[in-house]
Amino acid sequence: ASTTWRAFLRQQAAGILACDFFTVDTIFLRRVYVLFVIELGSRRVHLGGVTDHPTGLWVAQQARNLVTVLGDQATAFRFLIRDRDAKFTRTFDDVWRSTGAEVIGTPVQAPNANAVAERWVGTVRRECLDQLLIVGRQQLVRVLRRYLQHYNQHRPHRSLAHATPVPSDRAEARNAPNLGRLRRRDVLGGLIHEYKYAA
């Protein structure tokens, strides 16, 4: 039966991945490209890779690396949403098809068709990258890895009823009768704060 794009995404979210690129300009005016993949159901983000010169071969290799990291979980995803960038080659699509996923290309100039990925780009820029001066690719990789650890394990999401993409001990701590003191930990030099109950 015909359905709207929004209804399709809601019904199939647990089995959908979305991927995209975004760029970061360093203080030396060099542009660096970041490839990421986000799980629509859990909102968990995976860093695909960071490079100065993305090519079709590099993107396909990052897909292979990510499928290896996901392991058996990779076969749980039925769809991969991507835009029609020329860097997403047939080899890239074949890597995902080998896991049983169907690759869905978004319409031309339709960012709303990949809205969850586009929204995450805005989040990582607002909460992290717009507040820092990035010197080069290595620093960007370190910053993004630390931010993703925070995003996936500590940052609550409204779409997940204020849970985190990776389940944590917060749910058990909320139900405990004696919580103790709340402790703050600074991340990325105090740019982000994480809070935990002390024993």
JSON list of C-alpha atoms in Angstrom, two decimals:
[
{"chain": "A", "resi": 1, "resn": "ALA", "atom": "CA", "xyz": [0.00, 0.00, 0.00]},
{"chain": "A", "resi": 2, "resn": "SER", "atom": "CA", "xyz": [1.20, 3.52, -0.67]},
{"chain": "A", "resi": 3, "resn": "THR", "atom": "CA", "xyz": [2.37, 5.41, 2.36]},
{"chain": "A", "resi": 4, "resn": "THR", "atom": "CA", "xyz": [4.02, 8.73, 3.14]},
{"chain": "A", "resi": 5, "resn": "TRP", "atom": "CA", "xyz": [7.77, 9.03, 3.65]},
{"chain": "A", "resi": 6, "resn": "ARG", "atom": "CA", "xyz": [7.26, 10.10, 7.28]},
{"chain": "A", "resi": 7, "resn": "ALA", "atom": "CA", "xyz": [5.04, 7.08, 8.03]},
{"chain": "A", "resi": 8, "resn": "PHE", "atom": "CA", "xyz": [7.54, 4.75, 6.35]},
{"chain": "A", "resi": 9, "resn": "LEU", "atom": "CA", "xyz": [10.39, 6.11, 8.49]},
{"chain": "A", "resi": 10, "resn": "ARG", "atom": "CA", "xyz": [8.37, 5.75, 11.69]},
{"chain": "A", "resi": 11, "resn": "GLN", "atom": "CA", "xyz": [7.32, 2.19, 10.93]},
{"chain": "A", "resi": 12, "resn": "GLN", "atom": "CA", "xyz": [10.74, 0.99, 9.80]},
{"chain": "A", "resi": 13, "resn": "ALA", "atom": "CA", "xyz": [13.05, 3.15, 11.97]},
{"chain": "A", "resi": 14, "resn": "ALA", "atom": "CA", "xyz": [14.66, 0.26, 13.84]},
{"chain": "A", "resi": 15, "resn": "GLY", "atom": "CA", "xyz": [15.89, -1.21, 10.55]},
{"chain": "A", "resi": 16, "resn": "ILE", "atom": "CA", "xyz": [17.13, 1.97, 8.86]},
{"chain": "A", "resi": 17, "resn": "LEU", "atom": "CA", "xyz": [20.60, 3.52, 8.68]},
{"chain": "A", "resi": 18, "resn": "ALA", "atom": "CA", "xyz": [21.28, 6.94, 7.16]},
{"chain": "A", "resi": 19, "resn": "CYS", "atom": "CA", "xyz": [24.66, 8.24, 6.06]},
{"chain": "A", "resi": 20, "resn": "ASP", "atom": "CA", "xyz": [25.99, 11.55, 4.87]},
{"chain": "A", "resi": 21, "resn": "PHE", "atom": "CA", "xyz": [29.03, 13.81, 4.69]},
{"chain": "A", "resi": 22, "resn": "PHE", "atom": "CA", "xyz": [29.61, 17.15, 6.33]},
{"chain": "A", "resi": 23, "resn": "THR", "atom": "CA", "xyz": [32.62, 19.45, 6.07]},
{"chain": "A", "resi": 24, "resn": "VAL", "atom": "CA", "xyz": [34.76, 21.21, 8.64]},
{"chain": "A", "resi": 25, "resn": "ASP", "atom": "CA", "xyz": [37.09, 24.08, 7.77]},
{"chain": "A", "resi": 26, "resn": "THR", "atom": "CA", "xyz": [40.32, 24.20, 9.79]},
{"chain": "A", "resi": 27, "resn": "ILE", "atom": "CA", "xyz": [42.00, 27.38, 11.00]},
{"chain": "A", "resi": 28, "resn": "PHE", "atom": "CA", "xyz": [44.43, 26.99, 8.07]},
{"chain": "A", "resi": 29, "resn": "LEU", "atom": "CA", "xyz": [41.45, 27.15, 5.67]},
{"chain": "A", "resi": 30, "resn": "ARG", "atom": "CA", "xyz": [41.67, 23.49, 4.69]},
{"chain": "A", "resi": 31, "resn": "ARG", "atom": "CA", "xyz": [38.40, 21.64, 4.23]},
{"chain": "A", "resi": 32, "resn": "VAL", "atom": "CA", "xyz": [38.04, 18.23, 5.88]},
{"chain": "A", "resi": 33, "resn": "TYR", "atom": "CA", "xyz": [35.23, 15.80, 5.06]},
{"chain": "A", "resi": 34, "resn": "VAL", "atom": "CA", "xyz": [33.50, 13.68, 7.70]},
{"chain": "A", "resi": 35, "resn": "LEU", "atom": "CA", "xyz": [31.50, 10.55, 6.82]},
{"chain": "A", "resi": 36, "resn": "PHE", "atom": "CA", "xyz": [29.04, 9.32, 9.43]},
{"chain": "A", "resi": 37, "resn": "VAL", "atom": "CA", "xyz": [26.24, 6.79, 9.75]},
{"chain": "A", "resi": 38, "resn": "ILE", "atom": "CA", "xyz": [23.27, 7.15, 12.12]},
{"chain": "A", "resi": 39, "resn": "GLU", "atom": "CA", "xyz": [20.80, 4.47, 13.22]},
{"chain": "A", "resi": 40, "resn": "LEU", "atom": "CA", "xyz": [17.32, 6.00, 12.88]},
{"chain": "A", "resi": 41, "resn": "GLY", "atom": "CA", "xyz": [15.70, 3.87, 15.57]},
{"chain": "A", "resi": 42, "resn": "SER", "atom": "CA", "xyz": [18.22, 4.40, 18.37]},
{"chain": "A", "resi": 43, "resn": "ARG", "atom": "CA", "xyz": [19.85, 7.63, 17.08]},
{"chain": "A", "resi": 44, "resn": "ARG", "atom": "CA", "xyz": [23.28, 6.05, 17.66]},
{"chain": "A", "resi": 45, "resn": "VAL", "atom": "CA", "xyz": [25.95, 7.65, 15.47]},
{"chain": "A", "resi": 46, "resn": "HIS", "atom": "CA", "xyz": [29.01, 5.87, 14.02]},
{"chain": "A", "resi": 47, "resn": "LEU", "atom": "CA", "xyz": [31.99, 7.81, 12.68]},
{"chain": "A", "resi": 48, "resn": "GLY", "atom": "CA", "xyz": [32.74, 6.49, 9.21]},
{"chain": "A", "resi": 49, "resn": "GLY", "atom": "CA", "xyz": [35.96, 8.37, 8.58]},
{"chain": "A", "resi": 50, "resn": "VAL", "atom": "CA", "xyz": [37.63, 11.75, 8.20]},
{"chain": "A", "resi": 51, "resn": "THR", "atom": "CA", "xyz": [39.69, 12.72, 5.15]},
{"chain": "A", "resi": 52, "resn": "ASP", "atom": "CA", "xyz": [40.94, 15.69, 3.15]},
{"chain": "A", "resi": 53, "resn": "HIS", "atom": "CA", "xyz": [40.12, 14.06, -0.20]},
{"chain": "A", "resi": 54, "resn": "PRO", "atom": "CA", "xyz": [37.15, 11.68, -0.23]},
{"chain": "A", "resi": 55, "resn": "THR", "atom": "CA", "xyz": [37.05, 9.34, -3.20]},
{"chain": "A", "resi": 56, "resn": "GLY", "atom": "CA", "xyz": [34.72, 6.53, -4.13]},
{"chain": "A", "resi": 57, "resn": "LEU", "atom": "CA", "xyz": [37.31, 3.92, -3.12]},
{"chain": "A", "resi": 58, "resn": "TRP", "atom": "CA", "xyz": [37.85, 5.57, 0.28]},
{"chain": "A", "resi": 59, "resn": "VAL", "atom": "CA", "xyz": [34.10, 5.75, 0.96]},
{"chain": "A", "resi": 60, "resn": "ALA", "atom": "CA", "xyz": [33.65, 2.08, 0.01]},
{"chain": "A", "resi": 61, "resn": "GLN", "atom": "CA", "xyz": [36.49, 1.10, 2.35]},
{"chain": "A", "resi": 62, "resn": "GLN", "atom": "CA", "xyz": [34.88, 3.05, 5.21]},
{"chain": "A", "resi": 63, "resn": "ALA", "atom": "CA", "xyz": [31.65, 1.13, 4.56]},
{"chain": "A", "resi": 64, "resn": "ARG", "atom": "CA", "xyz": [33.55, -2.17, 4.79]},
{"chain": "A", "resi": 65, "resn": "ASN", "atom": "CA", "xyz": [35.17, -1.05, 8.04]},
{"chain": "A", "resi": 66, "resn": "LEU", "atom": "CA", "xyz": [31.82, -0.08, 9.54]},
{"chain": "A", "resi": 67, "resn": "VAL", "atom": "CA", "xyz": [30.17, -3.37, 8.52]},
{"chain": "A", "resi": 68, "resn": "THR", "atom": "CA", "xyz": [33.05, -5.18, 10.22]},
{"chain": "A", "resi": 69, "resn": "VAL", "atom": "CA", "xyz": [32.61, -3.11, 13.40]},
{"chain": "A", "resi": 70, "resn": "LEU", "atom": "CA", "xyz": [28.86, -3.70, 13.43]},
{"chain": "A", "resi": 71, "resn": "GLY", "atom": "CA", "xyz": [29.37, -7.44, 12.99]},
{"chain": "A", "resi": 72, "resn": "ASP", "atom": "CA", "xyz": [26.12, -9.43, 13.24]},
{"chain": "A", "resi": 73, "resn": "GLN", "atom": "CA", "xyz": [24.19, -6.25, 14.00]},
{"chain": "A", "resi": 74, "resn": "ALA", "atom": "CA", "xyz": [24.78, -5.09, 10.40]},
{"chain": "A", "resi": 75, "resn": "THR", "atom": "CA", "xyz": [22.32, -7.69, 9.09]},
{"chain": "A", "resi": 76, "resn": "ALA", "atom": "CA", "xyz": [19.53, -6.21, 11.26]},
{"chain": "A", "resi": 77, "resn": "PHE", "atom": "CA", "xyz": [19.36, -3.11, 9.07]},
{"chain": "A", "resi": 78, "resn": "ARG", "atom": "CA", "xyz": [17.07, -3.43, 6.07]},
{"chain": "A", "resi": 79, "resn": "PHE", "atom": "CA", "xyz": [17.55, 0.02, 4.51]},
{"chain": "A", "resi": 80, "resn": "LEU", "atom": "CA", "xyz": [20.35, 2.57, 4.07]},
{"chain": "A", "resi": 81, "resn": "ILE", "atom": "CA", "xyz": [19.39, 6.12, 3.14]},
{"chain": "A", "resi": 82, "resn": "ARG", "atom": "CA", "xyz": [21.99, 8.20, 1.33]},
{"chain": "A", "resi": 83, "resn": "ASP", "atom": "CA", "xyz": [22.04, 11.17, -0.99]},
{"chain": "A", "resi": 84, "resn": "ARG", "atom": "CA", "xyz": [23.10, 11.04, -4.63]},
{"chain": "A", "resi": 85, "resn": "ASP", "atom": "CA", "xyz": [26.67, 12.26, -4.08]},
{"chain": "A", "resi": 86, "resn": "ALA", "atom": "CA", "xyz": [29.05, 10.80, -6.68]},
{"chain": "A", "resi": 87, "resn": "LYS", "atom": "CA", "xyz": [31.31, 9.59, -3.85]},
{"chain": "A", "resi": 88, "resn": "PHE", "atom": "CA", "xyz": [28.69, 6.95, -2.99]},
{"chain": "A", "resi": 89, "resn": "THR", "atom": "CA", "xyz": [29.69, 4.52, -5.72]},
{"chain": "A", "resi": 90, "resn": "ARG", "atom": "CA", "xyz": [28.25, 1.15, -6.76]},
{"chain": "A", "resi": 91, "resn": "THR", "atom": "CA", "xyz": [30.96, -0.53, -4.64]},
{"chain": "A", "resi": 92, "resn": "PHE", "atom": "CA", "xyz": [29.72, 1.36, -1.58]},
{"chain": "A", "resi": 93, "resn": "ASP", "atom": "CA", "xyz": [26.16, 0.22, -2.30]},
{"chain": "A", "resi": 94, "resn": "ASP", "atom": "CA", "xyz": [27.33, -3.38, -2.85]},
{"chain": "A", "resi": 95, "resn": "VAL", "atom": "CA", "xyz": [28.96, -3.45, 0.59]},
{"chain": "A", "resi": 96, "resn": "TRP", "atom": "CA", "xyz": [25.61, -2.64, 2.19]},
{"chain": "A", "resi": 97, "resn": "ARG", "atom": "CA", "xyz": [23.66, -4.92, -0.14]},
{"chain": "A", "resi": 98, "resn": "SER", "atom": "CA", "xyz": [25.90, -7.80, 0.97]},
{"chain": "A", "resi": 99, "resn": "THR", "atom": "CA", "xyz": [24.42, -7.40, 4.48]},
{"chain": "A", "resi": 100, "resn": "GLY", "atom": "CA", "xyz": [20.89, -7.58, 3.09]},
{"chain": "A", "resi": 101, "resn": "ALA", "atom": "CA", "xyz": [20.19, -3.84, 3.19]},
{"chain": "A", "resi": 102, "resn": "GLU", "atom": "CA", "xyz": [18.42, -2.01, 0.38]},
{"chain": "A", "resi": 103, "resn": "VAL", "atom": "CA", "xyz": [20.10, 1.29, -0.55]},
{"chain": "A", "resi": 104, "resn": "ILE", "atom": "CA", "xyz": [17.65, 4.19, -0.97]},
{"chain": "A", "resi": 105, "resn": "GLY", "atom": "CA", "xyz": [18.88, 7.32, -2.73]},
{"chain": "A", "resi": 106, "resn": "THR", "atom": "CA", "xyz": [17.19, 10.54, -1.69]},
{"chain": "A", "resi": 107, "resn": "PRO", "atom": "CA", "xyz": [15.67, 12.84, -4.32]},
{"chain": "A", "resi": 108, "resn": "VAL", "atom": "CA", "xyz": [17.88, 15.62, -5.67]},
{"chain": "A", "resi": 109, "resn": "GLN", "atom": "CA", "xyz": [17.98, 18.73, -3.44]},
{"chain": "A", "resi": 110, "resn": "ALA", "atom": "CA", "xyz": [15.67, 17.20, -0.83]},
{"chain": "A", "resi": 111, "resn": "PRO", "atom": "CA", "xyz": [17.47, 17.34, 2.53]},
{"chain": "A", "resi": 112, "resn": "ASN", "atom": "CA", "xyz": [14.23, 16.52, 4.36]},
{"chain": "A", "resi": 113, "resn": "ALA", "atom": "CA", "xyz": [14.39, 13.03, 2.87]},
{"chain": "A", "resi": 114, "resn": "ASN", "atom": "CA", "xyz": [17.44, 12.41, 5.07]},
{"chain": "A", "resi": 115, "resn": "ALA", "atom": "CA", "xyz": [16.25, 14.63, 7.91]},
{"chain": "A", "resi": 116, "resn": "VAL", "atom": "CA", "xyz": [17.68, 12.64, 10.85]},
{"chain": "A", "resi": 117, "resn": "ALA", "atom": "CA", "xyz": [21.20, 12.77, 9.40]},
{"chain": "A", "resi": 118, "resn": "GLU", "atom": "CA", "xyz": [20.86, 16.46, 8.51]},
{"chain": "A", "resi": 119, "resn": "ARG", "atom": "CA", "xyz": [19.58, 17.22, 11.99]},
{"chain": "A", "resi": 120, "resn": "TRP", "atom": "CA", "xyz": [22.59, 15.46, 13.54]},
{"chain": "A", "resi": 121, "resn": "VAL", "atom": "CA", "xyz": [24.95, 17.60, 11.46]},
{"chain": "A", "resi": 122, "resn": "GLY", "atom": "CA", "xyz": [23.30, 20.69, 12.97]},
{"chain": "A", "resi": 123, "resn": "THR", "atom": "CA", "xyz": [23.60, 19.21, 16.47]},
{"chain": "A", "resi": 124, "resn": "VAL", "atom": "CA", "xyz": [27.30, 18.37, 16.21]},
{"chain": "A", "resi": 125, "resn": "ARG", "atom": "CA", "xyz": [28.00, 21.83, 14.81]},
{"chain": "A", "resi": 126, "resn": "ARG", "atom": "CA", "xyz": [26.01, 23.72, 17.49]},
{"chain": "A", "resi": 127, "resn": "GLU", "atom": "CA", "xyz": [27.12, 21.68, 20.47]},
{"chain": "A", "resi": 128, "resn": "CYS", "atom": "CA", "xyz": [30.73, 21.06, 19.52]},
{"chain": "A", "resi": 129, "resn": "LEU", "atom": "CA", "xyz": [32.41, 22.18, 16.31]},
{"chain": "A", "resi": 130, "resn": "ASP", "atom": "CA", "xyz": [31.18, 25.80, 16.26]},
{"chain": "A", "resi": 131, "resn": "GLN", "atom": "CA", "xyz": [32.75, 26.27, 19.71]},
{"chain": "A", "resi": 132, "resn": "LEU", "atom": "CA", "xyz": [36.24, 24.98, 18.83]},
{"chain": "A", "resi": 133, "resn": "LEU", "atom": "CA", "xyz": [39.09, 25.94, 16.54]},
{"chain": "A", "resi": 134, "resn": "ILE", "atom": "CA", "xyz": [40.10, 22.86, 14.56]},
{"chain": "A", "resi": 135, "resn": "VAL", "atom": "CA", "xyz": [43.76, 22.75, 13.53]},
{"chain": "A", "resi": 136, "resn": "GLY", "atom": "CA", "xyz": [43.78, 19.60, 11.42]},
{"chain": "A", "resi": 137, "resn": "ARG", "atom": "CA", "xyz": [42.38, 16.20, 10.65]},
{"chain": "A", "resi": 138, "resn": "GLN", "atom": "CA", "xyz": [43.90, 14.38, 13.65]},
{"chain": "A", "resi": 139, "resn": "GLN", "atom": "CA", "xyz": [42.50, 16.86, 16.14]},
{"chain": "A", "resi": 140, "resn": "LEU", "atom": "CA", "xyz": [39.10, 16.67, 14.43]},
{"chain": "A", "resi": 141, "resn": "VAL", "atom": "CA", "xyz": [39.09, 12.86, 14.74]},
{"chain": "A", "resi": 142, "resn": "ARG", "atom": "CA", "xyz": [39.88, 13.09, 18.49]},
{"chain": "A", "resi": 143, "resn": "VAL", "atom": "CA", "xyz": [37.19, 15.72, 19.06]},
{"chain": "A", "resi": 144, "resn": "LEU", "atom": "CA", "xyz": [34.54, 13.81, 17.10]},
{"chain": "A", "resi": 145, "resn": "ARG", "atom": "CA", "xyz": [35.32, 10.50, 18.84]},
{"chain": "A", "resi": 146, "resn": "ARG", "atom": "CA", "xyz": [34.97, 12.13, 22.25]},
{"chain": "A", "resi": 147, "resn": "TYR", "atom": "CA", "xyz": [31.80, 13.95, 21.24]},
{"chain": "A", "resi": 148, "resn": "LEU", "atom": "CA", "xyz": [30.28, 10.74, 19.85]},
{"chain": "A", "resi": 149, "resn": "GLN", "atom": "CA", "xyz": [31.03, 8.97, 23.11]},
{"chain": "A", "resi": 150, "resn": "HIS", "atom": "CA", "xyz": [29.13, 11.72, 24.91]},
{"chain": "A", "resi": 151, "resn": "TYR", "atom": "CA", "xyz": [26.32, 11.79, 22.33]},
{"chain": "A", "resi": 152, "resn": "ASN", "atom": "CA", "xyz": [25.77, 8.03, 22.29]},
{"chain": "A", "resi": 153, "resn": "GLN", "atom": "CA", "xyz": [26.19, 7.29, 26.00]},
{"chain": "A", "resi": 154, "resn": "HIS", "atom": "CA", "xyz": [25.31, 10.42, 28.00]},
{"chain": "A", "resi": 155, "resn": "ARG", "atom": "CA", "xyz": [23.20, 12.89, 26.01]},
{"chain": "A", "resi": 156, "resn": "PRO", "atom": "CA", "xyz": [19.44, 12.43, 26.49]},
{"chain": "A", "resi": 157, "resn": "HIS", "atom": "CA", "xyz": [17.21, 12.57, 23.40]},
{"chain": "A", "resi": 158, "resn": "ARG", "atom": "CA", "xyz": [13.63, 13.78, 23.30]},
{"chain": "A", "resi": 159, "resn": "SER", "atom": "CA", "xyz": [12.77, 11.32, 20.55]},
{"chain": "A", "resi": 160, "resn": "LEU", "atom": "CA", "xyz": [13.90, 8.50, 22.88]},
{"chain": "A", "resi": 161, "resn": "ALA", "atom": "CA", "xyz": [11.90, 9.73, 25.91]},
{"chain": "A", "resi": 162, "resn": "HIS", "atom": "CA", "xyz": [15.06, 11.32, 27.33]},
{"chain": "A", "resi": 163, "resn": "ALA", "atom": "CA", "xyz": [17.04, 8.08, 27.11]},
{"chain": "A", "resi": 164, "resn": "THR", "atom": "CA", "xyz": [20.46, 7.72, 25.48]},
{"chain": "A", "resi": 165, "resn": "PRO", "atom": "CA", "xyz": [21.14, 5.85, 22.21]},
{"chain": "A", "resi": 166, "resn": "VAL", "atom": "CA", "xyz": [23.29, 3.35, 24.11]},
{"chain": "A", "resi": 167, "resn": "PRO", "atom": "CA", "xyz": [21.44, 2.23, 27.26]},
{"chain": "A", "resi": 168, "resn": "SER", "atom": "CA", "xyz": [23.15, 3.29, 30.47]},
{"chain": "A", "resi": 169, "resn": "ASP", "atom": "CA", "xyz": [22.80, 2.90, 34.22]},
{"chain": "A", "resi": 170, "resn": "ARG", "atom": "CA", "xyz": [20.78, 6.13, 34.44]},
{"chain": "A", "resi": 171, "resn": "ALA", "atom": "CA", "xyz": [17.45, 4.31, 34.41]},
{"chain": "A", "resi": 172, "resn": "GLU", "atom": "CA", "xyz": [18.44, 2.14, 37.38]},
{"chain": "A", "resi": 173, "resn": "ALA", "atom": "CA", "xyz": [19.93, 5.13, 39.20]},
{"chain": "A", "resi": 174, "resn": "ARG", "atom": "CA", "xyz": [16.66, 7.06, 38.88]},
{"chain": "A", "resi": 175, "resn": "ASN", "atom": "CA", "xyz": [14.79, 4.29, 40.65]},
{"chain": "A", "resi": 176, "resn": "ALA", "atom": "CA", "xyz": [17.33, 3.86, 43.46]},
{"chain": "A", "resi": 177, "resn": "PRO", "atom": "CA", "xyz": [16.17, 5.26, 46.83]},
{"chain": "A", "resi": 178, "resn": "ASN", "atom": "CA", "xyz": [19.52, 6.81, 47.92]},
{"chain": "A", "resi": 179, "resn": "LEU", "atom": "CA", "xyz": [21.08, 8.54, 44.97]},
{"chain": "A", "resi": 180, "resn": "GLY", "atom": "CA", "xyz": [23.89, 10.40, 46.70]},
{"chain": "A", "resi": 181, "resn": "ARG", "atom": "CA", "xyz": [25.45, 13.55, 45.33]},
{"chain": "A", "resi": 182, "resn": "LEU", "atom": "CA", "xyz": [25.33, 14.58, 41.73]},
{"chain": "A", "resi": 183, "resn": "ARG", "atom": "CA", "xyz": [28.83, 14.89, 40.21]},
{"chain": "A", "resi": 184, "resn": "ARG", "atom": "CA", "xyz": [29.79, 16.84, 37.10]},
{"chain": "A", "resi": 185, "resn": "ARG", "atom": "CA", "xyz": [32.50, 15.82, 34.66]},
{"chain": "A", "resi": 186, "resn": "ASP", "atom": "CA", "xyz": [33.76, 18.22, 32.00]},
{"chain": "A", "resi": 187, "resn": "VAL", "atom": "CA", "xyz": [34.23, 16.97, 28.45]},
{"chain": "A", "resi": 188, "resn": "LEU", "atom": "CA", "xyz": [36.23, 18.65, 25.68]},
{"chain": "A", "resi": 189, "resn": "GLY", "atom": "CA", "xyz": [37.78, 21.18, 28.05]},
{"chain": "A", "resi": 190, "resn": "GLY", "atom": "CA", "xyz": [34.49, 22.10, 29.71]},
{"chain": "A", "resi": 191, "resn": "LEU", "atom": "CA", "xyz": [32.53, 22.59, 26.49]},
{"chain": "A", "resi": 192, "resn": "ILE", "atom": "CA", "xyz": [30.18, 19.78, 27.51]},
{"chain": "A", "resi": 193, "resn": "HIS", "atom": "CA", "xyz": [29.20, 18.66, 31.01]},
{"chain": "A", "resi": 194, "resn": "GLU", "atom": "CA", "xyz": [28.23, 15.11, 31.95]},
{"chain": "A", "resi": 195, "resn": "TYR", "atom": "CA", "xyz": [26.47, 14.37, 35.23]},
{"chain": "A", "resi": 196, "resn": "LYS", "atom": "CA", "xyz": [26.46, 11.18, 37.32]},
{"chain": "A", "resi": 197, "resn": "TYR", "atom": "CA", "xyz": [25.28, 10.25, 40.76]},
{"chain": "A", "resi": 198, "resn": "ALA", "atom": "CA", "xyz": [28.08, 9.44, 43.18]},
{"chain": "A", "resi": 199, "resn": "ALA", "atom": "CA", "xyz": [27.76, 6.28, 45.25]}
]
